[in-house]
Amino acid sequence: MAGRIVELTTEICKPILDSLDLELVDVEYVKEGKNMFLRVFIDSPIGVDLDMCSRVSEQLSEALDEHDPIKDPYFLEVSSPGAERPLKNVQDYQKAKGKNVRITTYEMIDKAKVFEGILKEVAEDFLVVTVRIKTQTKDVTIPFEKIASARLAVIF
């Protein structure tokens, strides 16, 4: 059910965001406590501000009411993905080349399941992350099918 709501919301969002030159980063439909939340994350090359999020929220709310894909009560939230935005597809990985990333895998690769470092290469079936281990750096090849989650990482 949640997957279908995410798909329908994505379809409804696209023309709204395209008209505003915005990118759809992610859609989530999740339960927190007793409440359901429909979260839409948007971005643009120059970023998004509160006014833009409000504008999208108003237009999306009207479109969702018109199409009515969600029968139960929910809260709609439209926001920026933030500095540690998720990486969901090959285009996201390509944009992140040369940046700090945090990759979590389903199974161990080189005795680890979490890799933080610079995204060095994006290929068809894998990516390469340069990680720092004490005073040395090492390239780790991670197959896409083993990635559980990936996001940009802010390093302090």
PDB file of C-alpha atoms in Angstrom:
ATOM      1  CA  MET A   1       0.000   0.000   0.000  1.00  0.00           C
ATOM      2  CA  ALA A   2       2.725   2.491   0.994  1.00  0.00           C
ATOM      3  CA  GLY A   3       4.648   1.690  -2.193  1.00  0.00           C
ATOM      4  CA  ARG A   4       1.629   2.480  -4.365  1.00  0.00           C
ATOM      5  CA  ILE A   5       1.046   5.777  -2.531  1.00  0.00           C
ATOM      6  CA  VAL A   6       4.699   6.738  -3.104  1.00  0.00           C
ATOM      7  CA  GLU A   7       4.339   5.894  -6.827  1.00  0.00           C
ATOM      8  CA  LEU A   8       1.119   7.892  -7.230  1.00  0.00           C
ATOM      9  CA  THR A   9       2.526  10.856  -5.290  1.00  0.00           C
ATOM     10  CA  THR A  10       5.636  10.793  -7.491  1.00  0.00           C
ATOM     11  CA  GLU A  11       3.442  10.889 -10.618  1.00  0.00           C
ATOM     12  CA  ILE A  12       1.357  13.760  -9.220  1.00  0.00           C
ATOM     13  CA  CYS A  13       4.489  15.709  -8.138  1.00  0.00           C
ATOM     14  CA  LYS A  14       6.384  15.566 -11.427  1.00  0.00           C
ATOM     15  CA  PRO A  15       4.411  18.188 -13.422  1.00  0.00           C
ATOM     16  CA  ILE A  16       4.316  20.558 -10.446  1.00  0.00           C
ATOM     17  CA  LEU A  17       8.061  20.324  -9.879  1.00  0.00           C
ATOM     18  CA  ASP A  18       8.880  20.446 -13.594  1.00  0.00           C
ATOM     19  CA  SER A  19       6.946  23.714 -13.912  1.00  0.00           C
ATOM     20  CA  LEU A  20       9.072  25.198 -11.107  1.00  0.00           C
ATOM     21  CA  ASP A  21      12.413  23.740 -12.345  1.00  0.00           C
ATOM     22  CA  LEU A  22      12.719  21.590  -9.217  1.00  0.00           C
ATOM     23  CA  GLU A  23      13.962  18.047  -8.718  1.00  0.00           C
ATOM     24  CA  LEU A  24      12.084  15.357  -6.815  1.00  0.00           C
ATOM     25  CA  VAL A  25      14.664  13.781  -4.512  1.00  0.00           C
ATOM     26  CA  ASP A  26      12.488  11.342  -2.574  1.00  0.00           C
ATOM     27  CA  VAL A  27       8.960  10.524  -1.404  1.00  0.00           C
ATOM     28  CA  GLU A  28       8.197   8.699   1.854  1.00  0.00           C
ATOM     29  CA  TYR A  29       4.888   7.528   3.297  1.00  0.00           C
ATOM     30  CA  VAL A  30       5.576   6.466   6.874  1.00  0.00           C
ATOM     31  CA  LYS A  31       3.833   5.925  10.179  1.00  0.00           C
ATOM     32  CA  GLU A  32       5.211   7.701  13.230  1.00  0.00           C
ATOM     33  CA  GLY A  33       3.304   7.063  16.423  1.00  0.00           C
ATOM     34  CA  LYS A  34      -0.387   7.168  15.544  1.00  0.00           C
ATOM     35  CA  ASN A  35       0.088   9.482  12.551  1.00  0.00           C
ATOM     36  CA  MET A  36       0.876   8.926   8.883  1.00  0.00           C
ATOM     37  CA  PHE A  37       3.257  11.311   7.101  1.00  0.00           C
ATOM     38  CA  LEU A  38       3.670  11.876   3.388  1.00  0.00           C
ATOM     39  CA  ARG A  39       7.099  13.483   2.984  1.00  0.00           C
ATOM     40  CA  VAL A  40       8.261  14.977  -0.285  1.00  0.00           C
ATOM     41  CA  PHE A  41      11.891  16.064  -0.598  1.00  0.00           C
ATOM     42  CA  ILE A  42      12.707  18.604  -3.314  1.00  0.00           C
ATOM     43  CA  ASP A  43      15.848  20.353  -4.496  1.00  0.00           C
ATOM     44  CA  SER A  44      17.329  22.538  -7.220  1.00  0.00           C
ATOM     45  CA  PRO A  45      20.894  23.471  -8.203  1.00  0.00           C
ATOM     46  CA  ILE A  46      20.564  26.659  -6.130  1.00  0.00           C
ATOM     47  CA  GLY A  47      18.773  24.922  -3.243  1.00  0.00           C
ATOM     48  CA  VAL A  48      15.234  25.474  -1.978  1.00  0.00           C
ATOM     49  CA  ASP A  49      13.934  27.825   0.687  1.00  0.00           C
ATOM     50  CA  LEU A  50      10.877  27.828   2.918  1.00  0.00           C
ATOM     51  CA  ASP A  51       8.849  29.895   0.437  1.00  0.00           C
ATOM     52  CA  MET A  52       9.475  27.360  -2.345  1.00  0.00           C
ATOM     53  CA  CYS A  53       8.589  24.442  -0.046  1.00  0.00           C
ATOM     54  CA  SER A  54       5.349  26.229   0.903  1.00  0.00           C
ATOM     55  CA  ARG A  55       4.517  26.892  -2.736  1.00  0.00           C
ATOM     56  CA  VAL A  56       5.042  23.245  -3.672  1.00  0.00           C
ATOM     57  CA  SER A  57       3.103  22.099  -0.598  1.00  0.00           C
ATOM     58  CA  GLU A  58       0.072  24.204  -1.565  1.00  0.00           C
ATOM     59  CA  GLN A  59       0.056  23.017  -5.187  1.00  0.00           C
ATOM     60  CA  LEU A  60       0.709  19.401  -4.224  1.00  0.00           C
ATOM     61  CA  SER A  61      -1.981  19.446  -1.538  1.00  0.00           C
ATOM     62  CA  GLU A  62      -4.548  20.612  -4.120  1.00  0.00           C
ATOM     63  CA  ALA A  63      -3.431  17.970  -6.628  1.00  0.00           C
ATOM     64  CA  LEU A  64      -3.529  15.220  -3.984  1.00  0.00           C
ATOM     65  CA  ASP A  65      -7.043  16.290  -2.931  1.00  0.00           C
ATOM     66  CA  GLU A  66      -8.129  16.161  -6.576  1.00  0.00           C
ATOM     67  CA  HIS A  67      -6.655  12.690  -7.246  1.00  0.00           C
ATOM     68  CA  ASP A  68      -7.339  11.415  -3.693  1.00  0.00           C
ATOM     69  CA  PRO A  69      -4.755   8.571  -3.639  1.00  0.00           C
ATOM     70  CA  ILE A  70      -4.713   8.418   0.181  1.00  0.00           C
ATOM     71  CA  LYS A  71      -7.960   7.599   1.961  1.00  0.00           C
ATOM     72  CA  ASP A  72      -6.709   7.830   5.565  1.00  0.00           C
ATOM     73  CA  PRO A  73      -5.711  11.084   7.330  1.00  0.00           C
ATOM     74  CA  TYR A  74      -2.050  12.083   6.918  1.00  0.00           C
ATOM     75  CA  PHE A  75       0.310  15.034   7.273  1.00  0.00           C
ATOM     76  CA  LEU A  76       1.989  16.403   4.145  1.00  0.00           C
ATOM     77  CA  GLU A  77       5.545  17.701   4.561  1.00  0.00           C
ATOM     78  CA  VAL A  78       7.571  19.254   1.740  1.00  0.00           C
ATOM     79  CA  SER A  79      11.218  20.021   2.464  1.00  0.00           C
ATOM     80  CA  SER A  80      14.794  20.050   1.242  1.00  0.00           C
ATOM     81  CA  PRO A  81      16.701  16.761   1.589  1.00  0.00           C
ATOM     82  CA  GLY A  82      19.339  18.617   3.622  1.00  0.00           C
ATOM     83  CA  ALA A  83      23.097  18.457   3.486  1.00  0.00           C
ATOM     84  CA  GLU A  84      23.117  14.665   3.899  1.00  0.00           C
ATOM     85  CA  ARG A  85      20.688  13.940   1.087  1.00  0.00           C
ATOM     86  CA  PRO A  86      20.048  10.309   0.182  1.00  0.00           C
ATOM     87  CA  LEU A  87      21.519   8.824  -2.977  1.00  0.00           C
ATOM     88  CA  LYS A  88      18.822   6.759  -4.642  1.00  0.00           C
ATOM     89  CA  ASN A  89      19.804   6.220  -8.270  1.00  0.00           C
ATOM     90  CA  VAL A  90      22.714   6.322 -10.703  1.00  0.00           C
ATOM     91  CA  GLN A  91      22.123  10.023 -11.465  1.00  0.00           C
ATOM     92  CA  ASP A  92      22.419  10.820  -7.732  1.00  0.00           C
ATOM     93  CA  TYR A  93      25.686   8.879  -7.554  1.00  0.00           C
ATOM     94  CA  GLN A  94      27.036  10.650 -10.648  1.00  0.00           C
ATOM     95  CA  LYS A  95      26.256  14.065  -9.107  1.00  0.00           C
ATOM     96  CA  ALA A  96      27.995  12.968  -5.889  1.00  0.00           C
ATOM     97  CA  LYS A  97      31.303  12.001  -7.532  1.00  0.00           C
ATOM     98  CA  GLY A  98      34.157  13.693  -5.713  1.00  0.00           C
ATOM     99  CA  LYS A  99      32.045  14.318  -2.594  1.00  0.00           C
ATOM    100  CA  ASN A 100      31.962  12.710   0.837  1.00  0.00           C
ATOM    101  CA  VAL A 101      29.509   9.822   1.072  1.00  0.00           C
ATOM    102  CA  ARG A 102      28.350   7.282   3.634  1.00  0.00           C
ATOM    103  CA  ILE A 103      27.456   3.858   2.213  1.00  0.00           C
ATOM    104  CA  THR A 104      25.936   1.028   4.244  1.00  0.00           C
ATOM    105  CA  THR A 105      25.889  -2.482   2.762  1.00  0.00           C
ATOM    106  CA  TYR A 106      23.712  -5.545   3.336  1.00  0.00           C
ATOM    107  CA  GLU A 107      26.778  -7.717   3.833  1.00  0.00           C
ATOM    108  CA  MET A 108      30.435  -7.334   4.695  1.00  0.00           C
ATOM    109  CA  ILE A 109      32.892  -6.059   2.107  1.00  0.00           C
ATOM    110  CA  ASP A 110      36.534  -5.996   3.224  1.00  0.00           C
ATOM    111  CA  LYS A 111      35.400  -6.772   6.805  1.00  0.00           C
ATOM    112  CA  ALA A 112      33.076  -3.751   7.023  1.00  0.00           C
ATOM    113  CA  LYS A 113      29.450  -2.779   6.307  1.00  0.00           C
ATOM    114  CA  VAL A 114      29.793   1.011   6.603  1.00  0.00           C
ATOM    115  CA  PHE A 115      32.036   3.065   4.338  1.00  0.00           C
ATOM    116  CA  GLU A 116      32.655   6.802   4.640  1.00  0.00           C
ATOM    117  CA  GLY A 117      34.882   8.514   2.145  1.00  0.00           C
ATOM    118  CA  ILE A 118      35.111  10.177  -1.245  1.00  0.00           C
ATOM    119  CA  LEU A 119      32.989   8.748  -4.062  1.00  0.00           C
ATOM    120  CA  LYS A 120      35.674   8.183  -6.680  1.00  0.00           C
ATOM    121  CA  GLU A 121      33.972   6.234  -9.460  1.00  0.00           C
ATOM    122  CA  VAL A 122      30.476   5.268 -10.587  1.00  0.00           C
ATOM    123  CA  ALA A 123      30.239   2.364 -13.028  1.00  0.00           C
ATOM    124  CA  GLU A 124      27.298   0.383 -14.381  1.00  0.00           C
ATOM    125  CA  ASP A 125      27.261  -2.254 -11.614  1.00  0.00           C
ATOM    126  CA  PHE A 126      29.417  -0.798  -8.846  1.00  0.00           C
ATOM    127  CA  LEU A 127      30.950   2.277  -7.313  1.00  0.00           C
ATOM    128  CA  VAL A 128      34.356   2.964  -5.801  1.00  0.00           C
ATOM    129  CA  VAL A 129      34.774   4.853  -2.535  1.00  0.00           C
ATOM    130  CA  THR A 130      38.164   6.051  -1.281  1.00  0.00           C
ATOM    131  CA  VAL A 131      38.149   5.482   2.487  1.00  0.00           C
ATOM    132  CA  ARG A 132      40.692   6.536   5.059  1.00  0.00           C
ATOM    133  CA  ILE A 133      41.984   3.847   7.420  1.00  0.00           C
ATOM    134  CA  LYS A 134      44.167   5.479  10.065  1.00  0.00           C
ATOM    135  CA  THR A 135      46.905   7.214   8.020  1.00  0.00           C
ATOM    136  CA  GLN A 136      46.300   5.409   4.719  1.00  0.00           C
ATOM    137  CA  THR A 137      43.656   5.590   2.013  1.00  0.00           C
ATOM    138  CA  LYS A 138      42.147   2.614   0.237  1.00  0.00           C
ATOM    139  CA  ASP A 139      39.720   2.258  -2.676  1.00  0.00           C
ATOM    140  CA  VAL A 140      36.764  -0.028  -1.922  1.00  0.00           C
ATOM    141  CA  THR A 141      34.606  -1.392  -4.745  1.00  0.00           C
ATOM    142  CA  ILE A 142      30.946  -1.734  -3.738  1.00  0.00           C
ATOM    143  CA  PRO A 143      28.460  -3.545  -6.022  1.00  0.00           C
ATOM    144  CA  PHE A 144      25.129  -1.690  -6.321  1.00  0.00           C
ATOM    145  CA  GLU A 145      23.141  -4.792  -5.314  1.00  0.00           C
ATOM    146  CA  LYS A 146      24.915  -4.834  -1.929  1.00  0.00           C
ATOM    147  CA  ILE A 147      24.072  -1.207  -1.043  1.00  0.00           C
ATOM    148  CA  ALA A 148      21.485  -0.926   1.741  1.00  0.00           C
ATOM    149  CA  SER A 149      21.627   2.872   1.968  1.00  0.00           C
ATOM    150  CA  ALA A 150      23.718   5.724   0.658  1.00  0.00           C
ATOM    151  CA  ARG A 151      23.821   9.442   1.355  1.00  0.00           C
ATOM    152  CA  LEU A 152      26.053  12.460   1.135  1.00  0.00           C
ATOM    153  CA  ALA A 153      28.065  12.847   4.309  1.00  0.00           C
ATOM    154  CA  VAL A 154      29.102  15.984   6.139  1.00  0.00           C
ATOM    155  CA  ILE A 155      32.577  15.480   7.584  1.00  0.00           C
ATOM    156  CA  PHE A 156      33.634  17.623  10.546  1.00  0.00           C
TER     157      PHE A 156
END
